Every structure is written in structure tokens, then in C-alpha cells.
mmCIF file of C-alpha atoms in Angstrom:
data_model
loop_
_atom_site.group_PDB
_atom_site.id
_atom_site.type_symbol
_atom_site.label_atom_id
_atom_site.label_comp_id
_atom_site.label_asym_id
_atom_site.label_seq_id
_atom_site.Cartn_x
_atom_site.Cartn_y
_atom_site.Cartn_z
ATOM 1 C CA MET A 1 112.610 101.506 100.359
ATOM 2 C CA SER A 2 114.044 104.735 98.480
ATOM 3 C CA HIS A 3 112.198 106.919 98.919
ATOM 4 C CA PRO A 4 109.151 107.423 95.230
ATOM 5 C CA ALA A 5 109.960 109.367 91.913
ATOM 6 C CA ARG A 6 108.610 112.911 91.575
ATOM 7 C CA PRO A 7 105.534 113.289 90.145
ATOM 8 C CA PRO A 8 105.027 115.098 87.734
ATOM 9 C CA GLU A 9 103.035 118.429 87.753
ATOM 10 C CA THR A 10 99.542 118.534 87.454
ATOM 11 C CA ARG A 11 97.568 119.496 84.258
ATOM 12 C CA PRO A 12 94.727 121.639 83.813
ATOM 13 C CA THR A 13 93.917 117.930 81.956
ATOM 14 C CA GLU A 14 94.135 116.603 84.901
ATOM 15 C CA ARG A 15 90.876 117.143 86.300
ATOM 16 C CA LEU A 16 89.533 114.469 83.555
ATOM 17 C CA GLY A 17 91.567 111.973 85.201
ATOM 18 C CA ARG A 18 94.966 110.704 85.113
ATOM 19 C CA ARG A 19 96.135 106.242 83.348
ATOM 20 C CA LEU A 20 99.867 106.357 84.793
ATOM 21 C CA ALA A 21 101.641 102.894 84.776
ATOM 22 C CA SER A 22 102.956 100.427 86.315
ATOM 23 C CA GLY A 23 105.790 102.387 88.923
ATOM 24 C CA THR A 24 104.031 105.589 87.497
ATOM 25 C CA ALA A 25 104.469 108.142 91.494
ATOM 26 C CA ILE A 26 101.103 109.838 91.983
ATOM 27 C CA TYR A 27 102.023 112.527 94.235
ATOM 28 C CA GLN A 28 104.964 112.712 96.680
ATOM 29 C CA ALA A 29 103.477 113.800 100.624
ATOM 30 C CA GLY A 30 104.083 117.113 101.433
ATOM 31 C CA ASP A 31 102.605 118.610 98.284
ATOM 32 C CA ASN A 32 99.373 120.279 97.511
ATOM 33 C CA GLY A 33 96.880 118.428 95.096
ATOM 34 C CA LEU A 34 94.154 116.629 94.728
ATOM 35 C CA ALA A 35 91.685 114.028 95.977
ATOM 36 C CA TRP A 36 91.254 110.493 93.236
ATOM 37 C CA ARG A 37 89.269 108.010 93.314
ATOM 38 C CA LEU A 38 90.756 105.547 92.032
ATOM 39 C CA GLN A 39 88.735 103.300 89.113
ATOM 40 C CA ARG A 40 90.877 100.664 88.159
ATOM 41 C CA GLY A 41 94.193 98.779 89.538
ATOM 42 C CA VAL A 42 96.983 99.237 92.938
ATOM 43 C CA VAL A 43 98.248 102.189 94.679
ATOM 44 C CA ARG A 44 100.828 101.714 97.274
ATOM 45 C CA LEU A 45 101.698 104.297 99.759
ATOM 46 C CA ASP A 46 104.608 104.247 101.796
ATOM 47 C CA SER A 47 105.080 107.228 104.797
ATOM 48 C CA VAL A 48 108.884 108.379 106.720
ATOM 49 C CA GLY A 49 109.627 105.655 108.927
ATOM 50 C CA ARG A 50 111.268 106.849 112.425
ATOM 51 C CA ASP A 51 114.897 105.867 111.390
ATOM 52 C CA GLY A 52 113.925 108.569 108.286
ATOM 53 C CA GLU A 53 113.063 105.477 106.131
ATOM 54 C CA TRP A 54 110.087 105.046 103.303
ATOM 55 C CA GLN A 55 108.632 102.471 104.261
ATOM 56 C CA PHE A 56 105.303 100.868 102.979
ATOM 57 C CA ALA A 57 102.105 102.072 105.258
ATOM 58 C CA SER A 58 98.921 100.749 103.362
ATOM 59 C CA LEU A 59 97.054 100.030 99.861
ATOM 60 C CA ALA A 60 94.174 101.304 97.624
ATOM 61 C CA ILE A 61 92.179 99.057 95.177
ATOM 62 C CA ALA A 62 89.970 100.162 92.383
ATOM 63 C CA GLY A 63 86.889 102.352 94.139
ATOM 64 C CA ASP A 64 89.110 103.485 97.075
ATOM 65 C CA ILE A 65 89.487 107.734 97.687
ATOM 66 C CA LEU A 66 93.042 108.785 97.987
ATOM 67 C CA GLY A 67 94.891 112.439 98.701
ATOM 68 C CA CYS A 68 91.319 113.497 101.016
ATOM 69 C CA GLU A 69 93.486 115.049 103.785
ATOM 70 C CA THR A 70 94.449 117.546 101.059
ATOM 71 C CA LEU A 71 90.682 118.646 101.599
ATOM 72 C CA LEU A 72 91.257 119.144 104.801
ATOM 73 C CA LEU A 73 95.469 119.423 106.066
ATOM 74 C CA GLY A 74 96.165 120.535 102.086
ATOM 75 C CA SER A 75 98.684 118.507 101.149
ATOM 76 C CA TYR A 76 99.492 114.606 101.365
ATOM 77 C CA ALA A 77 100.267 112.456 104.004
ATOM 78 C CA PHE A 78 101.915 109.730 102.173
ATOM 79 C CA SER A 79 103.871 109.557 98.944
ATOM 80 C CA ALA A 80 102.061 106.999 96.496
ATOM 81 C CA SER A 81 103.099 105.678 93.807
ATOM 82 C CA ALA A 82 101.493 102.708 90.545
ATOM 83 C CA LEU A 83 101.913 98.988 91.109
ATOM 84 C CA THR A 84 99.675 98.285 88.718
ATOM 85 C CA ASP A 85 98.311 99.954 85.426
ATOM 86 C CA CYS A 86 95.845 102.243 87.583
ATOM 87 C CA SER A 87 93.167 104.985 87.254
ATOM 88 C CA LEU A 88 92.549 107.957 88.354
ATOM 89 C CA SER A 89 89.905 111.013 88.771
ATOM 90 C CA PRO A 90 89.491 113.989 90.912
ATOM 91 C CA TRP A 91 87.632 113.729 94.140
ATOM 92 C CA PRO A 92 84.773 114.344 94.700
ATOM 93 C CA GLU A 93 83.144 114.638 91.590
ATOM 94 C CA GLY A 94 79.210 115.337 91.176
ATOM 95 C CA ALA A 95 77.215 117.506 93.735
ATOM 96 C CA PRO A 96 78.758 118.304 97.374
ATOM 97 C CA ALA A 97 76.051 116.705 98.967
ATOM 98 C CA LEU A 98 77.127 113.658 97.457
ATOM 99 C CA ALA A 99 80.845 114.767 97.635
ATOM 100 C CA GLY A 100 79.550 114.654 101.370
ATOM 101 C CA GLU A 101 77.876 110.764 101.649
ATOM 102 C CA SER A 102 80.441 109.917 99.162
ATOM 103 C CA LEU A 103 83.017 110.350 102.033
ATOM 104 C CA LEU A 104 81.105 108.827 104.497
ATOM 105 C CA ALA A 105 82.227 105.883 102.745
ATOM 106 C CA SER A 106 85.358 106.135 101.234
ATOM 107 C CA LEU A 107 86.509 106.490 105.570
ATOM 108 C CA ALA A 108 84.509 103.693 106.454
ATOM 109 C CA THR A 109 86.222 101.709 102.914
ATOM 110 C CA ALA A 110 89.620 102.991 104.691
ATOM 111 C CA GLN A 111 88.966 101.559 108.237
ATOM 112 C CA ARG A 112 88.532 97.985 106.686
ATOM 113 C CA ARG A 113 91.498 98.408 104.188
ATOM 114 C CA ALA A 114 93.348 99.173 107.613
ATOM 115 C CA ALA A 115 91.997 96.540 108.991
ATOM 116 C CA ASP A 116 92.514 93.912 105.674
ATOM 117 C CA VAL A 117 96.460 95.661 105.340
ATOM 118 C CA VAL A 118 96.725 94.680 109.501
ATOM 119 C CA ALA A 119 96.091 91.395 108.993
ATOM 120 C CA LEU A 120 98.905 91.290 105.678
ATOM 121 C CA ARG A 121 101.346 91.657 107.702
ATOM 122 C CA GLY A 122 101.623 88.384 110.433
ATOM 123 C CA GLY A 123 100.441 85.080 110.807
ATOM 124 C CA GLN A 124 101.406 82.163 107.925
ATOM 125 C CA ALA A 125 103.777 83.311 105.784
ATOM 126 C CA ALA A 126 101.622 81.736 103.077
ATOM 127 C CA GLU A 127 98.426 83.029 104.549
ATOM 128 C CA ARG A 128 100.213 86.408 103.910
ATOM 129 C CA VAL A 129 100.806 86.363 100.219
ATOM 130 C CA LEU A 130 97.147 83.737 99.508
ATOM 131 C CA GLY A 131 95.480 87.198 101.165
ATOM 132 C CA LEU A 132 96.667 89.627 99.389
ATOM 133 C CA ILE A 133 96.370 87.664 96.403
ATOM 134 C CA ARG A 134 92.608 87.900 96.842
ATOM 135 C CA LEU A 135 92.651 91.491 97.939
ATOM 136 C CA LEU A 136 93.827 92.511 94.701
ATOM 137 C CA ALA A 137 92.033 89.648 92.598
ATOM 138 C CA ASP A 138 89.546 90.731 90.742
ATOM 139 C CA ALA A 139 85.262 88.904 90.886
ATOM 140 C CA GLY A 140 86.356 86.311 88.638
ATOM 141 C CA GLY A 141 89.212 85.608 89.678
ATOM 142 C CA ARG A 142 92.174 86.637 87.528
ATOM 143 C CA VAL A 143 94.950 89.277 89.879
ATOM 144 C CA VAL A 144 97.797 91.348 87.910
ATOM 145 C CA LEU A 145 99.852 91.144 91.438
ATOM 146 C CA PRO A 146 102.606 93.424 92.306
ATOM 147 C CA SER A 147 106.731 92.840 91.513
ATOM 148 C CA ARG A 148 107.348 90.662 94.388
ATOM 149 C CA GLN A 149 109.937 93.108 96.282
ATOM 150 C CA ASP A 150 106.147 95.560 96.918
ATOM 151 C CA ILE A 151 104.678 92.128 97.801
ATOM 152 C CA ALA A 152 107.685 91.579 99.998
ATOM 153 C CA ASP A 153 106.909 94.816 101.761
ATOM 154 C CA ILE A 154 103.663 95.009 102.373
ATOM 155 C CA THR A 155 103.257 90.977 103.933
ATOM 156 C CA ASP A 156 106.585 92.082 105.718
ATOM 157 C CA LEU A 157 107.723 89.079 103.908
ATOM 158 C CA ARG A 158 111.882 87.857 102.656
ATOM 159 C CA PHE A 159 111.649 89.014 98.546
ATOM 160 C CA GLU A 160 113.082 84.726 98.708
ATOM 161 C CA THR A 161 110.084 83.449 100.734
ATOM 162 C CA ILE A 162 107.291 85.930 98.125
ATOM 163 C CA SER A 163 109.144 84.517 94.951
ATOM 164 C CA ARG A 164 109.412 80.266 97.043
ATOM 165 C CA ILE A 165 105.390 81.042 98.331
ATOM 166 C CA ILE A 166 104.563 82.013 94.570
ATOM 167 C CA SER A 167 106.098 79.291 92.694
ATOM 168 C CA ASN A 168 104.664 76.926 95.510
ATOM 169 C CA LEU A 169 101.719 78.011 94.788
ATOM 170 C CA GLN A 170 101.583 77.495 91.150
ATOM 171 C CA ARG A 171 103.206 74.616 91.150
ATOM 172 C CA GLU A 172 100.217 73.654 93.169
ATOM 173 C CA ASN A 173 97.920 75.024 90.963
ATOM 174 C CA LEU A 174 96.313 77.625 92.956
ATOM 175 C CA LEU A 175 97.663 80.744 90.357
ATOM 176 C CA THR A 176 97.930 79.855 87.365
ATOM 177 C CA PRO A 177 99.955 81.856 84.548
ATOM 178 C CA LEU A 178 97.194 84.583 82.546
ATOM 179 C CA ARG A 179 98.095 86.649 79.560
ATOM 180 C CA VAL A 180 97.514 89.737 79.600
ATOM 181 C CA ALA A 181 98.198 92.633 77.015
ATOM 182 C CA GLY A 182 101.197 94.666 78.487
ATOM 183 C CA VAL A 183 101.943 93.432 81.923
ATOM 184 C CA HIS A 184 105.219 90.342 82.536
ATOM 185 C CA ALA A 185 104.625 86.763 82.544
ATOM 186 C CA THR A 186 105.556 86.900 86.192
ATOM 187 C CA ARG A 187 103.124 89.270 87.291
ATOM 188 C CA SER A 188 99.762 88.416 85.809
ATOM 189 C CA PHE A 189 97.644 85.067 87.163
ATOM 190 C CA GLN A 190 94.179 83.658 87.245
ATOM 191 C CA MET A 191 93.164 82.925 90.816
ATOM 192 C CA HIS A 192 91.566 78.741 92.233
ATOM 193 C CA CYS A 193 92.327 79.329 95.375
ATOM 194 C CA PRO A 194 89.030 78.791 97.636
ATOM 195 C CA PRO A 195 87.420 82.550 99.289
ATOM 196 C CA ALA A 196 89.210 83.202 103.002
#
């Protein structure tokens, strides 16, 4: 993967929050900045691999904290980009004592998310894709998928395999297209899959 685009400079109004379109760079590894709570959307985190190329590292979904390493290390450890339209708010919110509790909860969530992401990179191809869809779907089973290439990077599968699996899921009526304002028709679906 090529390096994510450079994010726009942080403005004072960002202390109130940010709304980002799909594909927008949020921050770059090595930059200084704020920690953020992801209120809505899905974020891709990338790091530099041994070969010097940017590669998928992890995912963040609504409720997760992004960039908390800046509080300890002074800079971002990963580059982050919006896979779907996102809303972010500065973190920590509120009183310092609450921030400590929030950090512990965030660390536990991050550990669970890491296990989820590892599971998405092994096993049968269709199960990997279904696992990602389940992870990203809301409580009503609605899901806005990242690009096919991002899904391929996340699941460690080929682009063509992703396209074939999503087509098969539609044919089997496990996914049905859903109209969502501002979202490309090939990315939004209603899921009819049983929970994992």
C-alpha cells in the first residue's frame, strides 16, 4: 500500500470534534496530535512493514480510542485513515479521574479488537469476510463496507476473492444492497447472516 495522504493541519475548532469523509487521512505516524474517540465510522491503521512499505495494522470502530499513544510517546505510532464517513471527538473527555477509567476500558477494547483482527486474517476466506462484515455491522445488521481493496488488505485475501465472496453472499441473500445517502451503492448492505 502507498503511504496514506497527509492529513490536514489541526485547527483550534478540532477540539470540538471532526467529521471526515471516507478516504480522508486522519493523522500520520510520527506526527504530534490529539487522541480521539471514534464516535461513528471505521478507521484503518497502517504501519511501515519490514520491507519499508505501508501495510494494514489494525481497525478501529465506533467507541474506540485512536492515538492514545501520543499521551505517552508524544507522537502517533500509526497512520490512520477513514474507511467510511467518520465522526471523531477529542479524548479524554471530562474529568481526569474519568479519563483514567476510560483509558482502562479503551485498553481492554483495544486488546479485544486486536484479537478480532487476527481472526480476520486466518481460516476460510468466506468466514474471514463474514467476520469483518459482522464486526462492522450496526445492531440492526446494516453495514457500510470499506473498499474491496481495503477488505482484501484487512482479511489478507486477494481483491478478486473479495469481489467473488461478496457477490456470492448477495446471491445467497445473506447481504442485500441498501440505499444510504452519500454512500456508493456497492458498499452499503443489510446483513441477513446469523451471528458468529
